[in-house]
mmCIF file of C-alpha atoms in Angstrom:
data_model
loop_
_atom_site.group_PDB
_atom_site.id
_atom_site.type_symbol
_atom_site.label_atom_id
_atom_site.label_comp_id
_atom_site.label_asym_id
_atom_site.label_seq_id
_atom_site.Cartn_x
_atom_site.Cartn_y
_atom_site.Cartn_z
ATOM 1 C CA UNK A 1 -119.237 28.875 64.589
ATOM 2 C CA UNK A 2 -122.446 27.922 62.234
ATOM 3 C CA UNK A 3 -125.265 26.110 64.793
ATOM 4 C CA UNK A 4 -127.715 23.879 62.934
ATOM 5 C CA UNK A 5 -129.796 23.189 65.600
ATOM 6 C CA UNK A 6 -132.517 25.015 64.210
ATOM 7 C CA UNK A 7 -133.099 23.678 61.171
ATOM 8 C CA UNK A 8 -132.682 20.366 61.739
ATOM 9 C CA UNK A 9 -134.897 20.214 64.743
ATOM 10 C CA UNK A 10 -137.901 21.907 62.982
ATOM 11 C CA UNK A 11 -136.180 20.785 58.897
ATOM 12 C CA UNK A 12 -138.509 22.594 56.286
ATOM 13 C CA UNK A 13 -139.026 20.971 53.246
ATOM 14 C CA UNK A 14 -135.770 22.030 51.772
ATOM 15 C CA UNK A 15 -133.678 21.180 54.766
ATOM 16 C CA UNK A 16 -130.328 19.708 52.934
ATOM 17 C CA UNK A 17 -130.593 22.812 50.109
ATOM 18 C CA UNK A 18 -130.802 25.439 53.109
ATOM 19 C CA UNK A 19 -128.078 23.681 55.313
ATOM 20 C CA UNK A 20 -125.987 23.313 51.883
ATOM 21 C CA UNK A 21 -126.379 26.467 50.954
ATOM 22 C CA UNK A 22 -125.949 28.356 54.272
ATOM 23 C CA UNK A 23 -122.425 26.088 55.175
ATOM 24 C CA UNK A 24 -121.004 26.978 51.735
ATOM 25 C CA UNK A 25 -121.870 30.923 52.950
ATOM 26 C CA UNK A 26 -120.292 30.457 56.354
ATOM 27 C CA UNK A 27 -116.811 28.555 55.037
ATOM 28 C CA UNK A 28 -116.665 30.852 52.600
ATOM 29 C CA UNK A 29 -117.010 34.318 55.080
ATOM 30 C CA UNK A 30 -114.181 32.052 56.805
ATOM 31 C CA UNK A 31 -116.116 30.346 59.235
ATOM 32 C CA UNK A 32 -114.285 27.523 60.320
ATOM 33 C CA UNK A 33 -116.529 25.582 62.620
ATOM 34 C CA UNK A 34 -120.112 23.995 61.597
ATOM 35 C CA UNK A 35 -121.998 22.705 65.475
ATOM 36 C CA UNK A 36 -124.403 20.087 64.689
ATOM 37 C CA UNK A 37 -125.769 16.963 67.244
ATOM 38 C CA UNK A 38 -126.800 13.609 66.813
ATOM 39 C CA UNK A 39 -130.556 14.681 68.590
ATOM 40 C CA UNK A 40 -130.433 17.682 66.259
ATOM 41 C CA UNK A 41 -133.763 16.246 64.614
ATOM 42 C CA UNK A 42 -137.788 16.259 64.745
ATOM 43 C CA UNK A 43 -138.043 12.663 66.559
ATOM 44 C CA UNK A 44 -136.568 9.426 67.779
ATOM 45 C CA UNK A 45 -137.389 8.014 64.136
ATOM 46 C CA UNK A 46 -134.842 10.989 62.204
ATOM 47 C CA UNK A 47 -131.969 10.319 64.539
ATOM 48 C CA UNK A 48 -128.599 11.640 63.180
ATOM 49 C CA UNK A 49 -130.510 13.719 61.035
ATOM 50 C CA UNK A 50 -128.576 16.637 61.775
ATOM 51 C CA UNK A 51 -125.256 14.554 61.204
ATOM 52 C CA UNK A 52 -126.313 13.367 57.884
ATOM 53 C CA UNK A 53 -127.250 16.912 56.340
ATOM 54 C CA UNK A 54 -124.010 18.411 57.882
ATOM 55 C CA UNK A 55 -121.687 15.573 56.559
ATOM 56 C CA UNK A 56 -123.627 15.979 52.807
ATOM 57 C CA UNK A 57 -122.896 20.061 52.879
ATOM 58 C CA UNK A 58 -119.383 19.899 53.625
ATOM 59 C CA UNK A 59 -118.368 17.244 51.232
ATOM 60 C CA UNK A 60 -119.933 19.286 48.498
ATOM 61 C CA UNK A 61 -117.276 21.651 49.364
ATOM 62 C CA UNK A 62 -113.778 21.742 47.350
ATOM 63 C CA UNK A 63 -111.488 20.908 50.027
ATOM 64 C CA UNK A 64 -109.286 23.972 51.182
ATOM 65 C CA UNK A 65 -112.950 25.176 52.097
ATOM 66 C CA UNK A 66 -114.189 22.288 54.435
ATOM 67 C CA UNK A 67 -114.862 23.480 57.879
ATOM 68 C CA UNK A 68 -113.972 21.455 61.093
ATOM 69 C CA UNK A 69 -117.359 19.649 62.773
ATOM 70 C CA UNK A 70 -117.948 19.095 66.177
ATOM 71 C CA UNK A 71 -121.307 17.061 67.238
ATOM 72 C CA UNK A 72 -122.850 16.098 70.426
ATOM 73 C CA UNK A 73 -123.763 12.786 72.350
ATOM 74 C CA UNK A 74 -125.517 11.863 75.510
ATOM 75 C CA UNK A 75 -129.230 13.333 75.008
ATOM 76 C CA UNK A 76 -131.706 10.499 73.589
ATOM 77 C CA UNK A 77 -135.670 10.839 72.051
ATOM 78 C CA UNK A 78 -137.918 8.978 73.644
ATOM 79 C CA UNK A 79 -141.507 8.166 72.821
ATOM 80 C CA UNK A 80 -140.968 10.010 69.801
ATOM 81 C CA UNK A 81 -140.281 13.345 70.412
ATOM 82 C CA UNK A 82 -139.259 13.542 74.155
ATOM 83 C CA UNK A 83 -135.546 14.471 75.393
ATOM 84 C CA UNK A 84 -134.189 11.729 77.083
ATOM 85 C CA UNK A 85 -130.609 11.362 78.651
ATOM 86 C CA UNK A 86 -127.878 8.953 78.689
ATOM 87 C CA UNK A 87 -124.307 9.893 80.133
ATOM 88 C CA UNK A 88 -122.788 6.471 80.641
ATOM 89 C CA UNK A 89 -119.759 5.832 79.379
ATOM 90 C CA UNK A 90 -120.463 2.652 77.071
ATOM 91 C CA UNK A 91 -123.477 4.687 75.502
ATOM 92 C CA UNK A 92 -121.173 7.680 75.039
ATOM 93 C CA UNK A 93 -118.691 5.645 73.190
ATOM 94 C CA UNK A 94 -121.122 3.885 71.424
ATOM 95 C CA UNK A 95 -123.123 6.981 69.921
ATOM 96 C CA UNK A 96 -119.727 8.769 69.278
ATOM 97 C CA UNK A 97 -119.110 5.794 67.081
ATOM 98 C CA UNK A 98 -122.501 6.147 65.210
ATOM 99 C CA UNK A 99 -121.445 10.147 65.076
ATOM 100 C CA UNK A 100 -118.190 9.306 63.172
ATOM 101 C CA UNK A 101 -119.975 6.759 61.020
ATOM 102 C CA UNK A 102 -122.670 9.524 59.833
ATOM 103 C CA UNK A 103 -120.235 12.385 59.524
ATOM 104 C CA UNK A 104 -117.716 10.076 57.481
ATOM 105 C CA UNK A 105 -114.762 11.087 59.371
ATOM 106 C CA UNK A 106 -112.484 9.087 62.111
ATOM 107 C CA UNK A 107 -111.438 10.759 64.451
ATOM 108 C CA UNK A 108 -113.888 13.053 64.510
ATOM 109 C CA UNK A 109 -113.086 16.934 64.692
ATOM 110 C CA UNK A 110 -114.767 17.489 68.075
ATOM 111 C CA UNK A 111 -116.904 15.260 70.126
ATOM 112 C CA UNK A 112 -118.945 17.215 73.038
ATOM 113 C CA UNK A 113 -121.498 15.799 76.197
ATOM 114 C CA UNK A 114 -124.502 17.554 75.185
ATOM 115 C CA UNK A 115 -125.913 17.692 78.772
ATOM 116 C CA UNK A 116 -125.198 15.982 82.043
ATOM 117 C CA UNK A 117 -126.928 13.085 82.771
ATOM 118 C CA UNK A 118 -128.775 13.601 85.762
ATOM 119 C CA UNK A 119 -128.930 10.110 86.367
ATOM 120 C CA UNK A 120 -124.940 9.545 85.608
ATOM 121 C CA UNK A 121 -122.195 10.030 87.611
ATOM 122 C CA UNK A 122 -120.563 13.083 85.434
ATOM 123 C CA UNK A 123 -116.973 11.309 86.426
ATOM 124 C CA UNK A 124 -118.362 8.319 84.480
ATOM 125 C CA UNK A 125 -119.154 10.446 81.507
ATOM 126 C CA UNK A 126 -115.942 12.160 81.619
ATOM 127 C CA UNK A 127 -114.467 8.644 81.174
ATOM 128 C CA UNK A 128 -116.368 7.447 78.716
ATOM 129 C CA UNK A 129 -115.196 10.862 76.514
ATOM 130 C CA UNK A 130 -111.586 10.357 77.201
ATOM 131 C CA UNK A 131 -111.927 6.814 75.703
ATOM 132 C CA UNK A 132 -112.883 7.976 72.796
ATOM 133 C CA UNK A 133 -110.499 9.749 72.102
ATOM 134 C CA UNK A 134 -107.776 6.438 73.271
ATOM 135 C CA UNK A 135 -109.818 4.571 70.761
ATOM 136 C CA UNK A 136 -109.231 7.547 68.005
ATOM 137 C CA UNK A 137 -112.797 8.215 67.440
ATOM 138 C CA UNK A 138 -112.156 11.979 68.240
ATOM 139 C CA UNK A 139 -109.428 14.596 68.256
ATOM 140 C CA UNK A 140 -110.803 16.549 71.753
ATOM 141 C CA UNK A 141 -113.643 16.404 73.417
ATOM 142 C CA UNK A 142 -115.923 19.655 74.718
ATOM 143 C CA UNK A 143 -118.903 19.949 77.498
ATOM 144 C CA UNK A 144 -121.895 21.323 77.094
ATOM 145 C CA UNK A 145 -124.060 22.545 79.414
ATOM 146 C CA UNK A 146 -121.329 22.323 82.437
ATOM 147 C CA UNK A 147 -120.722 24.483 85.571
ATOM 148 C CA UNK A 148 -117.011 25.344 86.604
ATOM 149 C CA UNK A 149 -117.057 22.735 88.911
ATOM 150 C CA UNK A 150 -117.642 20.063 86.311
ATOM 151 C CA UNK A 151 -114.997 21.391 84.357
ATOM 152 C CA UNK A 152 -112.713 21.546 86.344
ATOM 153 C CA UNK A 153 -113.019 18.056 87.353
ATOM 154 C CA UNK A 154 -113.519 16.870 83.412
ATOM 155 C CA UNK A 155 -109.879 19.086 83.136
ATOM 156 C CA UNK A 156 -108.164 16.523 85.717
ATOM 157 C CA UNK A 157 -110.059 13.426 84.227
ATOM 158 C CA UNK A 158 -109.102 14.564 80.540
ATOM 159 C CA UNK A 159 -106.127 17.137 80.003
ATOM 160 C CA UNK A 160 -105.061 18.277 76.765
ATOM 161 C CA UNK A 161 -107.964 16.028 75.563
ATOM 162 C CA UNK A 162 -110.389 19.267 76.694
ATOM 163 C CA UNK A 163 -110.682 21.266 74.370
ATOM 164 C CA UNK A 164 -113.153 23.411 75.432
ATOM 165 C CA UNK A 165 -116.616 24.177 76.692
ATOM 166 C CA UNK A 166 -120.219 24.884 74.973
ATOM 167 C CA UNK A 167 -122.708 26.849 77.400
ATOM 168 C CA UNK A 168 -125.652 29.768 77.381
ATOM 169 C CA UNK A 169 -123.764 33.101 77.305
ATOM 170 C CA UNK A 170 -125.824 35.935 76.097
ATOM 171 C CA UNK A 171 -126.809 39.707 77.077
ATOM 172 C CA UNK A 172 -130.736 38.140 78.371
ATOM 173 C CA UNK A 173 -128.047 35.486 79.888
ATOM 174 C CA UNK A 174 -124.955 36.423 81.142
ATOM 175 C CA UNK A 175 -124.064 33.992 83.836
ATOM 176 C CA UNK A 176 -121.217 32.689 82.071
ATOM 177 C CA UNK A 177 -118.226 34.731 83.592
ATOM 178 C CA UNK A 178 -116.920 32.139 86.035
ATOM 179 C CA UNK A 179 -116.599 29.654 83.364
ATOM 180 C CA UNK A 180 -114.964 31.691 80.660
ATOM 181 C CA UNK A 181 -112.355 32.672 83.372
ATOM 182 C CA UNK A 182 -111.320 29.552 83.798
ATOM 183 C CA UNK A 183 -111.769 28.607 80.429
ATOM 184 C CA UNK A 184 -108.903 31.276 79.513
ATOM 185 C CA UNK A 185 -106.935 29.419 82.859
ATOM 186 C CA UNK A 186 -106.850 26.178 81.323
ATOM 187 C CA UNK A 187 -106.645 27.410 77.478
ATOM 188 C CA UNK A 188 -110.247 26.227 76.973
ATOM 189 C CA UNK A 189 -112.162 27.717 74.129
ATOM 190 C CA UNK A 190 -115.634 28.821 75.013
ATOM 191 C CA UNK A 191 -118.396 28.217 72.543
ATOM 192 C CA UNK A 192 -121.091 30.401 73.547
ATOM 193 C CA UNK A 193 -124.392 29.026 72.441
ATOM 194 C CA UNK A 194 -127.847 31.478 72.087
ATOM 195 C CA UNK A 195 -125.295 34.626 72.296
ATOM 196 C CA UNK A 196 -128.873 36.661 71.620
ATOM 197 C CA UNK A 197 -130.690 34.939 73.760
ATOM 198 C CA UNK A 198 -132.924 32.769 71.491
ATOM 199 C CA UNK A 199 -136.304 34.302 70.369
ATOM 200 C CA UNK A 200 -137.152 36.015 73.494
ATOM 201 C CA UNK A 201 -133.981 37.729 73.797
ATOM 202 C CA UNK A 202 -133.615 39.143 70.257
ATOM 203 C CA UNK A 203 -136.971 40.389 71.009
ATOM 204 C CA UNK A 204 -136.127 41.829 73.882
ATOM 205 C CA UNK A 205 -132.428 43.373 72.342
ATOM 206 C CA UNK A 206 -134.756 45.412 70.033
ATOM 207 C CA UNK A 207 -136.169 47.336 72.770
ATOM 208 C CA UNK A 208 -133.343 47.884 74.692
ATOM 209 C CA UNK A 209 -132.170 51.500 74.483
ATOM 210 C CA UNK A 210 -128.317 51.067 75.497
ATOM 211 C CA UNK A 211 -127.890 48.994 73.331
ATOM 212 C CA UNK A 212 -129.132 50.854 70.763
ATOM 213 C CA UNK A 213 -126.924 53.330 71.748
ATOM 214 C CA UNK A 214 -124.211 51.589 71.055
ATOM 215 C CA UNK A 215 -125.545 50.122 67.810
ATOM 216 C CA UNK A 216 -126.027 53.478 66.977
ATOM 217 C CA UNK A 217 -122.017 54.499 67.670
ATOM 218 C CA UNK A 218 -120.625 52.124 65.312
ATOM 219 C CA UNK A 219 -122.969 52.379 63.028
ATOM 220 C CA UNK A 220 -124.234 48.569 63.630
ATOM 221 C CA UNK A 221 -127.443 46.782 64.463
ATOM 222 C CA UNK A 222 -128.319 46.303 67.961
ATOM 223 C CA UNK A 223 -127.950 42.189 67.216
ATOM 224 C CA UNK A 224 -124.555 43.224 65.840
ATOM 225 C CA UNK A 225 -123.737 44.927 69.034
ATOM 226 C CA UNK A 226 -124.636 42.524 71.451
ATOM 227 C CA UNK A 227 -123.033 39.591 69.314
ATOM 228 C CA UNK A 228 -119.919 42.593 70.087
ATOM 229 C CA UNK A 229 -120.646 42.364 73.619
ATOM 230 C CA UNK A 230 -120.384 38.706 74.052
ATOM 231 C CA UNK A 231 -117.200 38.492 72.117
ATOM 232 C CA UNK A 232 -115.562 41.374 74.353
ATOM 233 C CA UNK A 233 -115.865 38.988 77.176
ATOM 234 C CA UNK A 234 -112.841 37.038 76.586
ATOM 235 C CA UNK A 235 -110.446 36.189 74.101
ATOM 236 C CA UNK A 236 -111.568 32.615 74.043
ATOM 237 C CA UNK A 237 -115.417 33.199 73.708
ATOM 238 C CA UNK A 238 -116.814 31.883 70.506
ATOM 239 C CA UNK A 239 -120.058 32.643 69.434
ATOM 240 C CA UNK A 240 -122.341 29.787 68.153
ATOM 241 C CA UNK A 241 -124.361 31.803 65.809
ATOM 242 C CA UNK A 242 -127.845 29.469 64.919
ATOM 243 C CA UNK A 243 -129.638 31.155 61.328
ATOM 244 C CA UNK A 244 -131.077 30.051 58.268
ATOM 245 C CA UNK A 245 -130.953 33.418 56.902
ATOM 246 C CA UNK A 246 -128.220 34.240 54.541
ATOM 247 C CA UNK A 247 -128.403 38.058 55.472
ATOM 248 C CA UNK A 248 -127.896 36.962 59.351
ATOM 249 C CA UNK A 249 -125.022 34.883 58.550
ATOM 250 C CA UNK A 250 -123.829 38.078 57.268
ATOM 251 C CA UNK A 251 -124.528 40.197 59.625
ATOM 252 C CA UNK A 252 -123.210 38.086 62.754
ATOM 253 C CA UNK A 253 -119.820 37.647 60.544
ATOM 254 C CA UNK A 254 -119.799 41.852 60.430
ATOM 255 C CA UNK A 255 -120.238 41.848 64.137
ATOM 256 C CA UNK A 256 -116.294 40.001 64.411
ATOM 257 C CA UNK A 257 -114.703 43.255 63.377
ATOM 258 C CA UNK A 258 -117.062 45.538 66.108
ATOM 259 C CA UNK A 259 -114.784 46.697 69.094
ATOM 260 C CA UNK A 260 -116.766 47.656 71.595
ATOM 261 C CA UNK A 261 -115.129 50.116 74.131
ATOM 262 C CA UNK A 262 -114.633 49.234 78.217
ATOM 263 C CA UNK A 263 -117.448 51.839 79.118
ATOM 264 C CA UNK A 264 -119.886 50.327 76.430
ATOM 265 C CA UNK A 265 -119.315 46.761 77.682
ATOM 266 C CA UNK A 266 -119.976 47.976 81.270
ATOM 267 C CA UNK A 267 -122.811 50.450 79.861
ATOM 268 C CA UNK A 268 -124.323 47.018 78.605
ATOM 269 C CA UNK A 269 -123.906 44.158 81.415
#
């Protein structure tokens, strides 16, 4: 999966060219999945930025190449640039709306919770999802951000209507194994976001010498190895891969064909 996070939170001045340009890229290495957010943007003022730039680069596509979308409700910008929350249900269903007016497409491919709402019962969240998709504003509906607890109680709330689960899953951050078992369970997919571990970690991945042992086996980078790590740990995982480099779209797409052996995946984390 293509993030856009990146770009559109921090959009140089060629934001809808790059975005463009890298979606075409991705669709056509057969990526099938572009992530994007309503509060992908610089401030409360650029709202649905993210949205807007998504929905413009896939309709420039010819149509056997159009990816599937999924976007994300339930953070807010206050004050400008702050991250706010809001998990109720009735805002939930009413920024999902918004999300399927931007994107130009009802139901929408995949509508996710971006982050719990501390100050929301998650039950009422989970509710507010599942309406959406009884009003046909989305085809399934995926959490972000959730323990196995949560999903497991979203899984009773929503049932086939899950479709899977977006967390942190990364060498620098691999306290994700719970949830991907019982992702596989309940025949969740699991979209691992930061699988390097943001800046830090692909700093940090550069120094690491096991890893560049194993780079050095298959005749990879050490990125491309530990993207090969983090789709060795289940059949389900799905790596949310966040660039505006052409070369590291690349790259990350090589890393789908790296099989990484038992011993190296224990030699690694």
């Amino acid at each position: 999966m293509l993030g856009t996070a990146d770009l559109c939170m921090w959009p140089p001045p060629d934001l809808e060219e790059r975005v463009t340009r890298l979606v075409r890229q991705a669709a056509e290495a057969g990526v099938t999945l572009i992530d994007t957010a309503d509060a992908y943007c610089p401030d409360e003022e650029s709202f649905g930025l993210g949205e807007t730039v998504v929905e413009r680069a896939v309709a420039s596509l010819p149509p056997p190449l159009r990816p599937a979308v999924m976007t994300k409700g339930g953070h807010t910008r206050l004050n400008g640039t702050e991250w706010g929350f809001d998990g109720s249900a009735e805002y939930l269903r009413r920024a999902c709306r918004r999300s399927a007016e931007r994107l130009r497409r009802r139901p929408l491919d995949l509508y996710a919770l971006h982050r719990p709402d501390p100050a929301a019962p998650f039950r009422e969240s989970v509710r507010g999802l599942l309406q959406c998709v009884e009003e046909g504003l989305t085809r399934g509906v995926v959490l972000s951000n959730v323990d196995a607890e949560r999903i497991a109680l979203a899984h009773d709330v929503l049932g086939p209507s899950l479709a899977g689960v977006q967390n942190e899953f990364s060498l620098p951050r691999p306290d994700g194994r719970r949830e991907i078992r019982l992702c596989e369970r309940l025949g969740l997919t699991y979209f691992a976001w930061a699988p390097l571990g943001g800046a830090r970690g692909v700093a940090g991945l550069a120094r690491s010498a096991p890893l560049a042992a194993v780079a050095r086996a298959h005749g990879c980078t050490p990125e491309e190895a530990a993207l090969a790590w983090v789709l060795a740990a289940g059949p389900v995982v799905v790596p949310v891969v966040g660039t505006s480099r052409s070369s590291t779209l690349r790259s990350c797409v090589h890393a789908l064909d790296i099989r990484l052996t038992d011993a190296e995946v224990a030699a690694l984390g």
